[in-house]
Coordinates of C-alpha atoms and ligand atoms in Angstrom, one line a residue:
X195 CA -3.7 -12.6 18.0
X196 CA -0.8 -14.3 19.8
X197 CA 0.2 -17.9 18.8
X198 CA 1.8 -20.4 21.1
X199 CA 3.8 -23.4 19.8
X200 CA 3.6 -27.0 21.0
X201 CA 6.4 -29.4 21.8
X202 CA 4.8 -32.6 20.7
X203 CA 5.0 -32.7 16.9
X204 CA 6.0 -34.9 14.0
X205 CA 5.9 -33.2 10.6
X206 CA 4.7 -35.4 7.8
X207 CA 2.1 -35.6 5.0
X208 CA 1.2 -34.0 1.7
X209 CA 0.0 -30.4 1.4
X210 CA -0.9 -28.1 -1.4
X211 CA 1.1 -24.9 -1.5
X212 CA -1.1 -21.7 -1.2
X213 CA -1.4 -19.5 -4.3
X214 CA 1.4 -17.0 -5.1
X215 CA 0.9 -13.6 -3.7
X216 CA 2.9 -11.7 -6.3
X217 CA 1.1 -13.5 -9.2
X218 CA -2.4 -13.2 -7.6
X219 CA -2.0 -9.4 -7.5
X220 CA -0.6 -9.1 -11.0
X221 CA -3.3 -11.2 -12.6
X222 CA -6.0 -9.0 -11.1
X223 CA -4.4 -5.8 -12.3
X224 CA -3.4 -7.0 -15.7
X225 CA -6.8 -8.9 -16.0
X226 CA -8.8 -5.7 -15.1
X227 CA -6.8 -3.7 -17.6
X228 CA -7.5 -6.3 -20.4
X229 CA -11.3 -5.8 -19.8
X230 CA -12.2 -9.2 -21.1
X231 CA -13.9 -12.3 -19.5
X232 CA -11.5 -14.6 -17.7
X233 CA -11.3 -16.8 -14.6
X234 CA -8.5 -17.1 -12.1
X235 CA -8.0 -20.5 -10.4
X236 CA -5.6 -21.0 -7.4
X237 CA -5.9 -17.3 -6.4
X238 CA -4.5 -16.5 -3.0
X239 CA -7.4 -15.3 -0.8
X240 CA -5.0 -13.4 1.5
X241 CA -5.5 -9.9 2.7
X242 CA -2.9 -8.4 0.3
X243 CA -4.5 -9.7 -2.9
X244 CA -7.9 -8.9 -1.6
X245 CA -7.0 -5.3 -0.8
X246 CA -5.7 -5.0 -4.4
X247 CA -9.0 -6.5 -5.6
X248 CA -11.0 -4.0 -3.6
X249 CA -8.9 -1.1 -4.9
X250 CA -9.5 -2.3 -8.5
X251 CA -13.2 -2.6 -7.9
X252 CA -13.3 0.9 -6.5
X253 CA -12.1 2.2 -9.9
X254 CA -14.7 0.1 -11.6
X255 CA -13.1 -3.3 -12.4
X256 CA -16.1 -5.5 -11.2
X257 CA -14.0 -8.5 -10.1
X258 CA -16.0 -11.2 -8.2
X259 CA -15.2 -14.4 -6.4
X260 CA -17.6 -17.4 -6.3
X261 CA -18.2 -19.7 -3.3
X262 CA -15.5 -22.1 -4.5
X263 CA -12.9 -19.3 -4.5
X264 CA -12.7 -19.0 -8.3
X265 CA -12.1 -15.4 -9.4
X266 CA -14.0 -13.8 -12.3
X267 CA -12.8 -10.9 -14.3
X268 CA -15.5 -9.4 -16.5
X269 CA -15.9 -7.2 -19.6
X270 CA -17.2 -3.7 -18.7
X271 CA -18.8 -1.3 -21.1
X272 CA -17.3 1.7 -19.4
X273 CA -13.7 2.6 -18.8
X274 CA -12.0 3.0 -15.3
X275 CA -13.4 5.8 -13.1
X276 CA -12.1 8.2 -10.5
X277 CA -13.0 7.6 -6.9
X278 CA -13.5 10.1 -4.0
X279 CA -12.7 7.5 -1.3
X280 CA -9.0 6.7 -0.9
X281 CA -7.9 3.3 -2.3
X282 CA -6.7 1.4 0.8
X283 CA -3.9 -1.1 0.0
X284 CA -3.7 -2.2 3.7
X285 CA -0.3 -3.9 4.3
X286 CA 0.6 -4.5 0.6
X287 CA 3.7 -2.8 -0.9
X288 CA 3.1 -4.7 -4.1
X289 CA -0.5 -3.6 -4.3
X290 CA 0.3 0.1 -3.7
X291 CA 3.3 0.3 -6.0
X292 CA 1.7 -1.6 -8.9
X293 CA -1.6 0.3 -8.5
X294 CA 0.3 3.6 -8.6
X295 CA 1.8 2.5 -11.9
X296 CA -1.5 1.3 -13.4
X297 CA -3.6 4.3 -12.4
X298 CA -0.9 6.9 -13.4
X299 CA -0.9 5.2 -16.8
X300 CA -4.7 5.2 -17.1
X301 CA -4.8 8.9 -16.0
X302 CA -7.1 9.0 -12.9
X303 CA -7.7 11.3 -10.0
X304 CA -7.2 9.2 -6.9
X305 CA -5.8 9.1 -3.4
X306 CA -4.2 6.1 -1.7
X307 CA -3.8 5.0 2.0
X308 CA -2.7 1.9 3.9
X309 CA -1.9 0.5 7.3
X310 CA 0.8 1.8 9.7
X311 CA 3.5 -0.4 8.2
X312 CA 2.7 0.5 4.6
X313 CA 2.5 4.2 5.6
X314 CA 6.1 4.1 6.8
X315 CA 7.6 2.4 3.6
X316 CA 9.5 4.3 0.9
X317 CA 7.4 5.1 -2.2
X318 CA 9.8 7.5 -3.9
X319 CA 11.3 4.6 -5.7
X320 CA 8.1 4.4 -7.8
X321 CA 7.0 8.1 -7.5
X322 CA 10.3 9.3 -9.1
X323 CA 10.2 7.3 -12.3
X324 CA 6.4 7.7 -12.7
X325 CA 6.8 11.5 -12.3
X326 CA 9.6 11.4 -14.9
X327 CA 7.1 9.6 -17.2
X328 CA 4.8 12.6 -16.7
X329 CA 2.6 11.5 -13.8
X330 CA 1.3 14.1 -11.3
X331 CA 1.8 12.6 -7.9
X332 CA 1.8 14.2 -4.4
X333 CA 3.0 12.4 -1.4
X334 CA 4.1 13.0 2.2
X335 CA 7.9 13.1 1.7
X336 CA 7.8 10.0 -0.5
X337 CA 5.3 8.1 1.7
X338 CA 1.6 7.7 2.1
X339 CA -0.9 9.4 1.9
X340 CA -0.4 9.8 -1.8
X341 CA -2.7 11.4 -4.4
X342 CA -2.4 11.4 -8.2
X343 CA -4.2 13.6 -10.7
X344 CA -4.9 12.8 -14.3
X345 CA -2.2 13.5 -16.9
X346 CA -1.0 11.8 -20.0
X347 CA 2.4 10.1 -19.9
X348 CA 5.3 10.5 -22.3
X349 CA 5.2 8.3 -25.4
X350 CA 8.6 6.8 -24.6
X351 CA 10.5 6.2 -21.4
X352 CA 13.9 4.5 -20.5
X353 CA 14.8 3.8 -16.9
X354 CA 17.7 2.0 -15.2
X355 CA 16.6 0.5 -11.9
X356 CA 18.7 2.0 -9.0
X357 CA 17.3 -0.6 -6.6
X358 CA 16.8 -4.3 -7.4
X359 CA 13.0 -4.2 -7.1
X360 CA 10.4 -6.1 -9.1
X361 CA 7.7 -3.8 -7.7
X362 CA 9.4 -0.8 -9.3
X363 CA 10.0 -2.6 -12.6
X364 CA 6.3 -3.7 -12.6
X365 CA 4.9 -0.3 -11.7
X366 CA 6.7 1.3 -14.7
X367 CA 5.7 -1.6 -17.0
X368 CA 2.0 -1.2 -16.0
X369 CA 2.1 2.6 -16.4
X370 CA 3.5 2.0 -19.9
X371 CA 1.0 -0.7 -20.7
X372 CA -2.0 1.4 -19.5
X373 CA -0.8 4.6 -21.3
X374 CA 0.3 3.0 -24.5
X375 CA 3.9 4.2 -24.0
X376 CA 7.1 2.5 -25.2
X377 CA 9.0 1.5 -22.1
X378 CA 12.6 0.2 -21.8
X379 CA 13.8 -0.9 -18.3
X380 CA 17.4 -1.7 -17.6
X381 CA 17.7 -4.2 -14.7
X382 CA 21.2 -4.6 -13.4
X383 CA 20.3 -7.5 -11.1
X384 CA 17.5 -10.0 -12.0
X385 CA 14.4 -9.7 -9.8
X386 CA 11.2 -11.7 -10.0
X387 CA 9.9 -11.6 -13.6
X388 CA 6.2 -12.5 -13.0
X389 CA 5.0 -9.3 -14.7
X390 CA 7.0 -10.0 -17.9
X391 CA 5.9 -13.6 -18.0
X392 CA 2.3 -12.7 -17.5
X393 CA 2.3 -10.0 -20.2
X394 CA 3.9 -12.5 -22.5
X395 CA 1.3 -15.1 -21.6
X396 CA -1.5 -12.7 -22.6
X397 CA 0.2 -11.8 -25.9
X398 CA 1.9 -8.4 -25.1
X399 CA 4.7 -7.1 -27.2
X400 CA 7.4 -7.5 -24.6
X401 CA 11.0 -8.5 -25.3
X402 CA 13.7 -9.4 -22.9
X403 CA 17.4 -9.4 -23.8
X404 CA 20.7 -8.9 -22.0
X405 CA 23.5 -6.4 -22.5
X406 CA 26.6 -6.0 -20.4
X407 CA 25.2 -8.5 -17.9
X408 CA 22.0 -6.4 -17.4
X409 CA 18.5 -7.4 -18.4
X410 CA 16.8 -5.1 -20.9
X411 CA 13.0 -5.3 -20.9
X412 CA 11.3 -3.6 -23.8
X413 CA 7.5 -3.1 -24.0
X414 CA 6.2 -1.7 -27.2
X415 CA 3.3 0.8 -27.5
X416 CA 0.9 -1.4 -29.3
X417 CA -0.3 -4.3 -27.2
X418 CA -3.3 -6.5 -28.1
X419 CA -3.8 -8.6 -25.0
X420 CA -6.0 -11.6 -25.2
X421 CA -7.5 -13.0 -22.0
X422 CA -7.4 -16.7 -21.3
X423 CA -8.3 -18.5 -18.0
X424 CA -5.4 -18.3 -15.6
X425 CA -4.1 -20.8 -13.0
X426 CA -1.9 -19.3 -10.2
X427 CA 0.9 -21.5 -9.1
X428 CA 1.8 -21.9 -5.4
X429 CA 3.9 -19.4 -3.5
X430 CA 7.5 -20.7 -2.9
X431 CA 7.8 -18.0 -0.2
X432 CA 5.0 -19.7 1.7
X433 CA 6.3 -23.2 0.9
X434 CA 9.7 -22.1 2.5
X435 CA 8.1 -22.1 6.0
X436 CA 6.9 -25.7 5.5
X437 CA 10.2 -26.8 3.9
X438 CA 12.3 -25.5 6.9
X439 CA 9.8 -27.0 9.3
X440 CA 10.4 -30.5 7.7
X441 CA 14.2 -30.0 7.5
X442 CA 14.9 -29.0 11.2
X443 CA 12.3 -31.0 13.1
X444 CA 11.3 -34.6 13.8
X445 CA 9.9 -35.4 10.4
X446 CA 9.3 -38.5 8.3
X447 CA 9.1 -36.5 5.1
X448 CA 6.8 -33.8 3.7
X449 CA 5.4 -33.4 0.2
X450 CA 4.4 -29.9 -0.9
X451 CA 2.5 -29.9 -4.2
X452 CA 2.1 -27.1 -6.8
X453 CA 5.1 -25.0 -5.8
X454 CA 6.0 -22.1 -8.1
X455 CA 9.5 -22.8 -9.5
X456 CA 10.2 -19.5 -11.4
X457 CA 14.0 -19.3 -11.5
X458 CA 13.8 -15.7 -10.2
X459 CA 12.3 -17.1 -7.0
X460 CA 14.0 -20.5 -6.4
X461 CA 17.1 -19.1 -4.7
X462 CA 15.7 -20.4 -1.4
X463 CA 16.0 -24.0 -2.7
X464 CA 19.6 -23.3 -3.9
X465 CA 20.5 -21.7 -0.5
X466 CA 19.0 -24.6 1.5
X467 CA 20.6 -27.2 -0.7
X468 CA 24.0 -25.5 -0.2
X469 CA 23.2 -25.9 3.5
X470 CA 22.8 -29.6 3.0
X471 CA 19.0 -29.9 2.7
X472 CA 17.5 -33.0 1.1
X473 CA 14.8 -31.5 -1.2
X474 CA 13.6 -33.4 -4.3
X475 CA 12.0 -31.6 -7.1
X476 CA 9.4 -33.7 -9.0
X477 CA 6.8 -33.4 -11.7
X478 CA 8.1 -30.1 -13.2
X479 CA 5.5 -28.4 -15.4
X480 CA 4.3 -25.1 -16.7
X481 CA 1.1 -23.4 -15.6
X482 CA 0.0 -20.2 -17.4
X483 CA 3.6 -19.5 -18.3
X484 CA 5.0 -20.1 -14.8
X485 CA 7.1 -23.2 -13.9
X486 CA 5.9 -25.3 -11.0
X487 CA 6.7 -28.6 -9.4
X488 CA 6.0 -30.8 -6.3
X489 CA 8.7 -30.9 -3.6
X490 CA 9.6 -33.8 -1.3
X491 CA 11.5 -32.6 1.8
X492 CA 13.4 -34.9 4.2
X493 CA 14.8 -34.0 7.6
X494 CA 18.4 -33.0 7.1
X495 CA 21.6 -32.0 8.9
X496 CA 22.2 -28.4 7.9
X497 CA 25.5 -26.4 7.9
X498 CA 26.1 -22.6 7.8
X499 CA 26.7 -20.9 4.4
X500 CA 27.4 -17.4 3.0
X501 CA 24.5 -15.7 1.2
X502 CA 25.4 -12.4 -0.6
X503 CA 25.4 -10.6 -3.9
X504 CA 23.1 -11.5 -6.8
X505 CA 21.1 -14.2 -4.9
X506 CA 19.8 -11.7 -2.4
X507 CA 16.9 -10.2 -4.5
X508 CA 15.9 -13.8 -5.4
X509 CA 15.7 -14.8 -1.6
X510 CA 14.7 -11.4 -0.2
X511 CA 11.3 -12.7 1.2
X512 CA 12.8 -15.9 2.5
X513 CA 15.7 -14.5 4.5
X514 CA 13.7 -14.5 7.8
X515 CA 13.0 -18.3 7.5
X516 CA 16.5 -19.0 6.1
X517 CA 17.8 -17.3 9.2
X518 CA 15.8 -19.7 11.3
X519 CA 17.3 -22.6 9.3
X520 CA 20.7 -21.1 9.9
X521 CA 20.1 -20.9 13.6
X522 CA 19.7 -24.7 13.7
X523 CA 22.5 -25.4 11.2
X524 CA 26.1 -26.2 12.4
X525 CA 28.5 -23.3 12.1
X526 CA 28.2 -19.7 10.9
X527 CA 25.8 -18.3 8.3
X528 CA 26.7 -14.9 6.9
X529 CA 24.0 -12.9 5.1
X530 CA 25.2 -9.7 3.4
X531 CA 24.0 -7.1 0.8
X532 CA 20.4 -7.3 2.2
X533 CA 19.8 -3.7 3.4
X534 CA 16.4 -3.9 1.5
X535 CA 15.2 -6.0 4.4
X536 CA 15.1 -2.8 6.5
X537 CA 12.3 -1.4 4.4
X538 CA 10.0 -4.4 4.2
X539 CA 6.8 -4.9 6.2
X540 CA 9.1 -4.3 9.2
X541 CA 12.8 -3.7 9.6
X542 CA 13.4 -7.5 9.2
X543 CA 17.1 -7.5 10.2
X544 CA 16.1 -5.8 13.4
X545 CA 13.1 -8.1 13.9
X546 CA 15.3 -11.3 13.4
X547 CA 18.0 -10.0 15.7
X548 CA 15.4 -9.1 18.5
X549 CA 13.9 -12.6 18.3
X550 CA 17.3 -14.3 18.3
X551 CA 18.3 -12.2 21.4
X552 CA 15.3 -13.4 23.3
X553 CA 15.9 -17.1 22.3
X554 CA 19.6 -16.8 23.1
X555 CA 20.7 -17.5 19.5
X556 CA 24.2 -16.1 18.9
X557 CA 24.3 -13.5 16.1
X558 CA 25.8 -10.2 15.0
X559 CA 23.8 -7.6 13.0
X560 CA 25.2 -5.2 10.5
X561 CA 23.6 -2.5 8.4
X562 CA 23.1 -4.8 5.4
X563 CA 23.0 -8.3 7.0
X564 CA 23.5 -10.6 9.9
X565 CA 25.8 -13.4 10.9
X566 CA 24.3 -16.3 12.8
X567 CA 26.2 -18.9 14.8
X568 CA 24.0 -21.9 14.5
X569 CA 23.7 -25.2 16.4
X570 CA 21.5 -28.2 15.6
X571 CA 20.7 -28.7 19.3
X572 CA 17.3 -27.9 20.6
X573 CA 17.0 -24.6 22.5
X574 CA 16.5 -25.1 26.2
X575 CA 13.7 -22.8 27.3
X576 CA 13.6 -22.1 31.0
X577 CA 11.1 -19.3 31.4
X578 CA 8.1 -18.2 29.3
X579 CA 9.3 -16.7 26.0
X580 CA 7.4 -14.0 24.1
X581 CA 8.7 -12.9 20.7
X582 CA 7.5 -9.8 18.9
X583 CA 6.3 -10.3 15.3
X584 CA 6.8 -6.6 14.6
X585 CA 3.4 -6.9 13.0
X586 CA 5.1 -8.7 10.1
X587 CA 3.7 -12.0 8.6
X588 CA 7.1 -13.5 7.6
X589 CA 8.7 -12.7 11.0
X590 CA 5.7 -14.3 12.9
X591 CA 5.7 -17.5 10.8
X592 CA 9.5 -17.8 11.0
X593 CA 9.6 -17.7 14.8
X594 CA 6.6 -20.1 15.0
X595 CA 8.7 -22.5 13.0
X596 CA 11.7 -21.9 15.4
X597 CA 9.4 -23.2 18.1
X598 CA 9.9 -26.7 16.6
X599 CA 13.4 -26.7 18.0
X600 CA 12.5 -25.4 21.5
X601 CA 12.2 -27.6 24.6
X602 CA 9.1 -25.7 25.8
X603 CA 6.3 -23.8 24.0
X604 CA 7.1 -20.2 22.9
X605 CA 4.6 -17.4 22.1
X606 CA 4.8 -15.1 19.1
X607 CA 2.9 -11.9 19.6
X608 CA 0.5 -10.2 17.2
X609 CA 0.3 -12.8 14.5
X610 CA -2.8 -11.6 12.7
X611 CA -0.6 -10.3 9.8
X612 CA -0.1 -13.9 8.7
X613 CA -3.5 -13.6 7.0
X614 CA -1.9 -11.1 4.5
X615 CA 0.1 -13.9 2.7
X616 CA -0.8 -17.3 4.2
X617 CA -4.5 -17.3 5.3
X618 CA -4.6 -21.1 6.1
X619 CA -1.1 -21.3 7.8
X620 CA -2.5 -22.4 11.2
X621 CA -4.7 -25.2 9.8
X622 CA -2.2 -26.3 7.2
X623 CA 0.7 -26.5 9.7
X624 CA -1.6 -28.4 12.1
X625 CA -2.6 -30.8 9.3
X626 CA 1.1 -31.8 9.0
X627 CA 1.5 -32.4 12.7
X628 CA 2.4 -29.1 14.4
X629 CA -0.3 -27.4 16.5
X630 CA -0.4 -23.7 17.3
X631 CA -2.6 -22.4 20.1
X632 CA -4.4 -19.0 19.9
Ligands
S3P270 C1 7.4 -8.4 -4.8 C2 8.7 -7.9 -4.9 C3 9.6 -7.9 -3.7 C4 9.1 -8.7 -2.6 C5 7.7 -8.5 -2.3 C6 6.8 -8.9 -3.5 C7 6.5 -8.3 -6.0 O1 9.7 -6.5 -3.3 O2 9.9 -8.5 -1.4 O3 7.2 -9.3 -1.2 O4 5.4 -8.9 -5.9 O5 6.9 -7.7 -7.0 P1 10.7 -5.5 -4.0 O6 10.3 -5.4 -5.4 O7 10.5 -4.2 -3.3 O8 12.1 -6.0 -3.8

């Protein structure tokens, strides 16, 4: 599915932010493990959470969705079961890494597969610690296909994260939770803490402290979780596309309601504000243990900034759209310490650079980042432009937003992966004044 942008647009209105992908996946996994009745409202009906749901149902979870989109977790009389068919996690790194933790902890015999992108992504980062915990995992050089066979895990495990990854942290916590092991994780740089918050919300015995500037996350072996109906807040990573659209284009102001404001995810707002963005945060509240708010965004003059160090894990999913904001900001933006971008759904540093080269946006790439020479002027398009999405949802949406600053329509190729994280992107963006043609 190719998408072509339009040149007549005026961004305005009020929209509701789609549900958070990370939280939607976690609530299914933790909810299934609790084995109690519970509903989930605001769930993201994207391909990634749905592939996690299918995988959980394959091992006997019995999760259902009603016609209004409300998700039901039920109480089963039997425990989880092995499955001969591989669990297919599609495009979802979170789904695969978290399910590996959960199912190693339960002790099942299973195999896992995924799409081409997921099959090329590194899984040793979870296989190694899970194996140290006692799991029996076979992989193809640390990649899919992966199979696990039932074993019981050690009663106690301490691990210091070598990469700043919430997926690795969560995989180990879920393995510990499912096996009843005591787990201590040392996290040198803060990553998103949705798993910790959710476990706390359902009454787990989890404590977070800090020592020598590192987070220490301790999960005890005895956890009596109690289900309660859950409300998923909106995904700030999806909101980021709408925010940048309103900042860089002709816009009379955009309101985005129900945006997740977890401090481990709001780096994108900090970065944009440093660039000069006019974003007002209103109605701050808490939903199921997660902060959320409504945002009011006004067209702004942006300037280049440096983004490096501790903020990087916090903005890791927003760097593609921040790069588009940087391309239309005055001056240089320097992004460093972001080598993790090379092992996301695509090599995102390469994908951004390729798109910029086609659009004529001056930039320099390095191993762990990119420097972008921005200008607030519209890009003068003289011949038909086709940009590769690299089969990556965030690259596709980022370059579609760049189309707002082009003098003629541009086409982004192979955009179907947008459905993994933002299934109503085309309708929502059209409702605020920007039409995309299939
Ligand atoms: C996620 C964590 C991040 C992020 C991904 C979702 C999660 O990945 O990029 O989109 O839900 O835990 P890493 O943990 O690999 O950094």
